[in-house]
Structure formats: structure tokens, C-alpha cells
Amino acid sequence: MGLTRITVTLPSDQVAEAVPGQIRRQLLGDALRRHEEEHGQFSDEEARAKVFGSAASSKGADAA
């Protein structure tokens, strides 16, 4: 199996925005995996509260 190298040139401002976002996603994923290992999986309601804030879970309760 051969390898192909592809080089992409991006404007500096796109790189400056993309790299921190990638690092944040990586760190968040690591933190979520550690949390699940220690405490088990998030419930759907916990996940919604984490993603959208606690206001989203109270709105969901009102709608139910």
C-alpha cells in the first residue's frame, strides 16, 4: 500500500481559527471519556444540559 502526501495551503486567518478549535474538541473529547470511565455515560438530559446549558433542560421539562 502506497502513501500519498497532499499539501493544502490555507490563509493564515483560517489556520489561526482552525487549530485552537481542533485542540478544544480534542481536549473536550478526552474529558468526556474520562468522565464516562469514572461516572458512567451521561443521560440524555445531562448531555443536553452540558451542550445547551441548564436552561435547555428546564425548557425541555416544560414542553413534556
Short mmCIF file of C-alpha atoms in Angstrom, two decimals:
data_model
loop_
_atom_site.label_atom_id
_atom_site.label_comp_id
_atom_site.label_asym_id
_atom_site.label_seq_id
_atom_site.Cartn_x
_atom_site.Cartn_y
_atom_site.Cartn_z
CA MET A 1 0.00 0.00 0.00
CA GLY A 2 1.50 3.32 -1.05
CA LEU A 3 1.08 6.62 0.71
CA THR A 4 0.11 9.87 -0.93
CA ARG A 5 1.04 13.19 0.60
CA ILE A 6 -1.30 16.11 0.00
CA THR A 7 -0.31 19.67 0.85
CA VAL A 8 -3.03 22.24 1.39
CA THR A 9 -2.30 25.94 1.64
CA LEU A 10 -4.76 27.95 3.71
CA PRO A 11 -4.91 31.64 4.52
CA SER A 12 -3.33 32.38 7.90
CA ASP A 13 -6.60 33.52 9.46
CA GLN A 14 -8.26 30.15 8.69
CA VAL A 15 -5.36 28.27 10.26
CA ALA A 16 -5.43 30.55 13.29
CA GLU A 17 -9.12 29.71 13.79
CA ALA A 18 -8.94 26.00 12.94
CA VAL A 19 -6.07 24.91 15.19
CA PRO A 20 -7.48 26.13 18.53
CA GLY A 21 -10.88 24.64 17.62
CA GLN A 22 -9.31 21.28 16.88
CA ILE A 23 -7.40 21.37 20.17
CA ARG A 24 -10.58 22.30 22.11
CA ARG A 25 -12.52 19.42 20.53
CA GLN A 26 -9.70 17.01 21.32
CA LEU A 27 -9.50 18.14 24.96
CA LEU A 28 -13.28 18.03 25.36
CA GLY A 29 -13.40 14.51 23.93
CA ASP A 30 -10.68 13.40 26.36
CA ALA A 31 -12.53 14.98 29.29
CA LEU A 32 -15.81 13.31 28.30
CA ARG A 33 -14.14 9.89 28.00
CA ARG A 34 -12.56 10.29 31.46
CA HIS A 35 -15.90 11.35 32.94
CA GLU A 36 -17.67 8.33 31.43
CA GLU A 37 -14.95 5.99 32.70
CA GLU A 38 -15.34 7.37 36.23
CA HIS A 39 -19.11 8.01 36.38
CA GLY A 40 -20.74 6.08 33.53
CA GLN A 41 -22.45 7.52 30.48
CA PHE A 42 -24.36 10.78 30.52
CA SER A 43 -28.14 10.53 30.43
CA ASP A 44 -29.86 12.32 27.53
CA GLU A 45 -30.93 15.12 29.87
CA GLU A 46 -27.41 15.54 31.29
CA ALA A 47 -25.97 15.67 27.77
CA ARG A 48 -28.49 18.31 26.65
CA ALA A 49 -27.71 20.40 29.75
CA LYS A 50 -23.96 20.14 29.06
CA VAL A 51 -24.33 21.10 25.40
CA PHE A 52 -27.07 23.72 25.62
CA GLY A 53 -26.83 24.84 29.25
CA SER A 54 -29.18 24.22 32.14
CA ALA A 55 -31.87 26.47 30.61
CA ALA A 56 -32.37 23.91 27.82
CA SER A 57 -33.19 21.11 30.28
CA SER A 58 -35.80 23.28 32.07
CA LYS A 59 -37.37 24.20 28.70
CA GLY A 60 -37.49 20.52 27.80
CA ALA A 61 -39.23 19.75 31.09
CA ASP A 62 -41.80 22.47 30.41
CA ALA A 63 -42.52 21.06 26.95
CA ALA A 64 -43.00 17.49 28.23
#
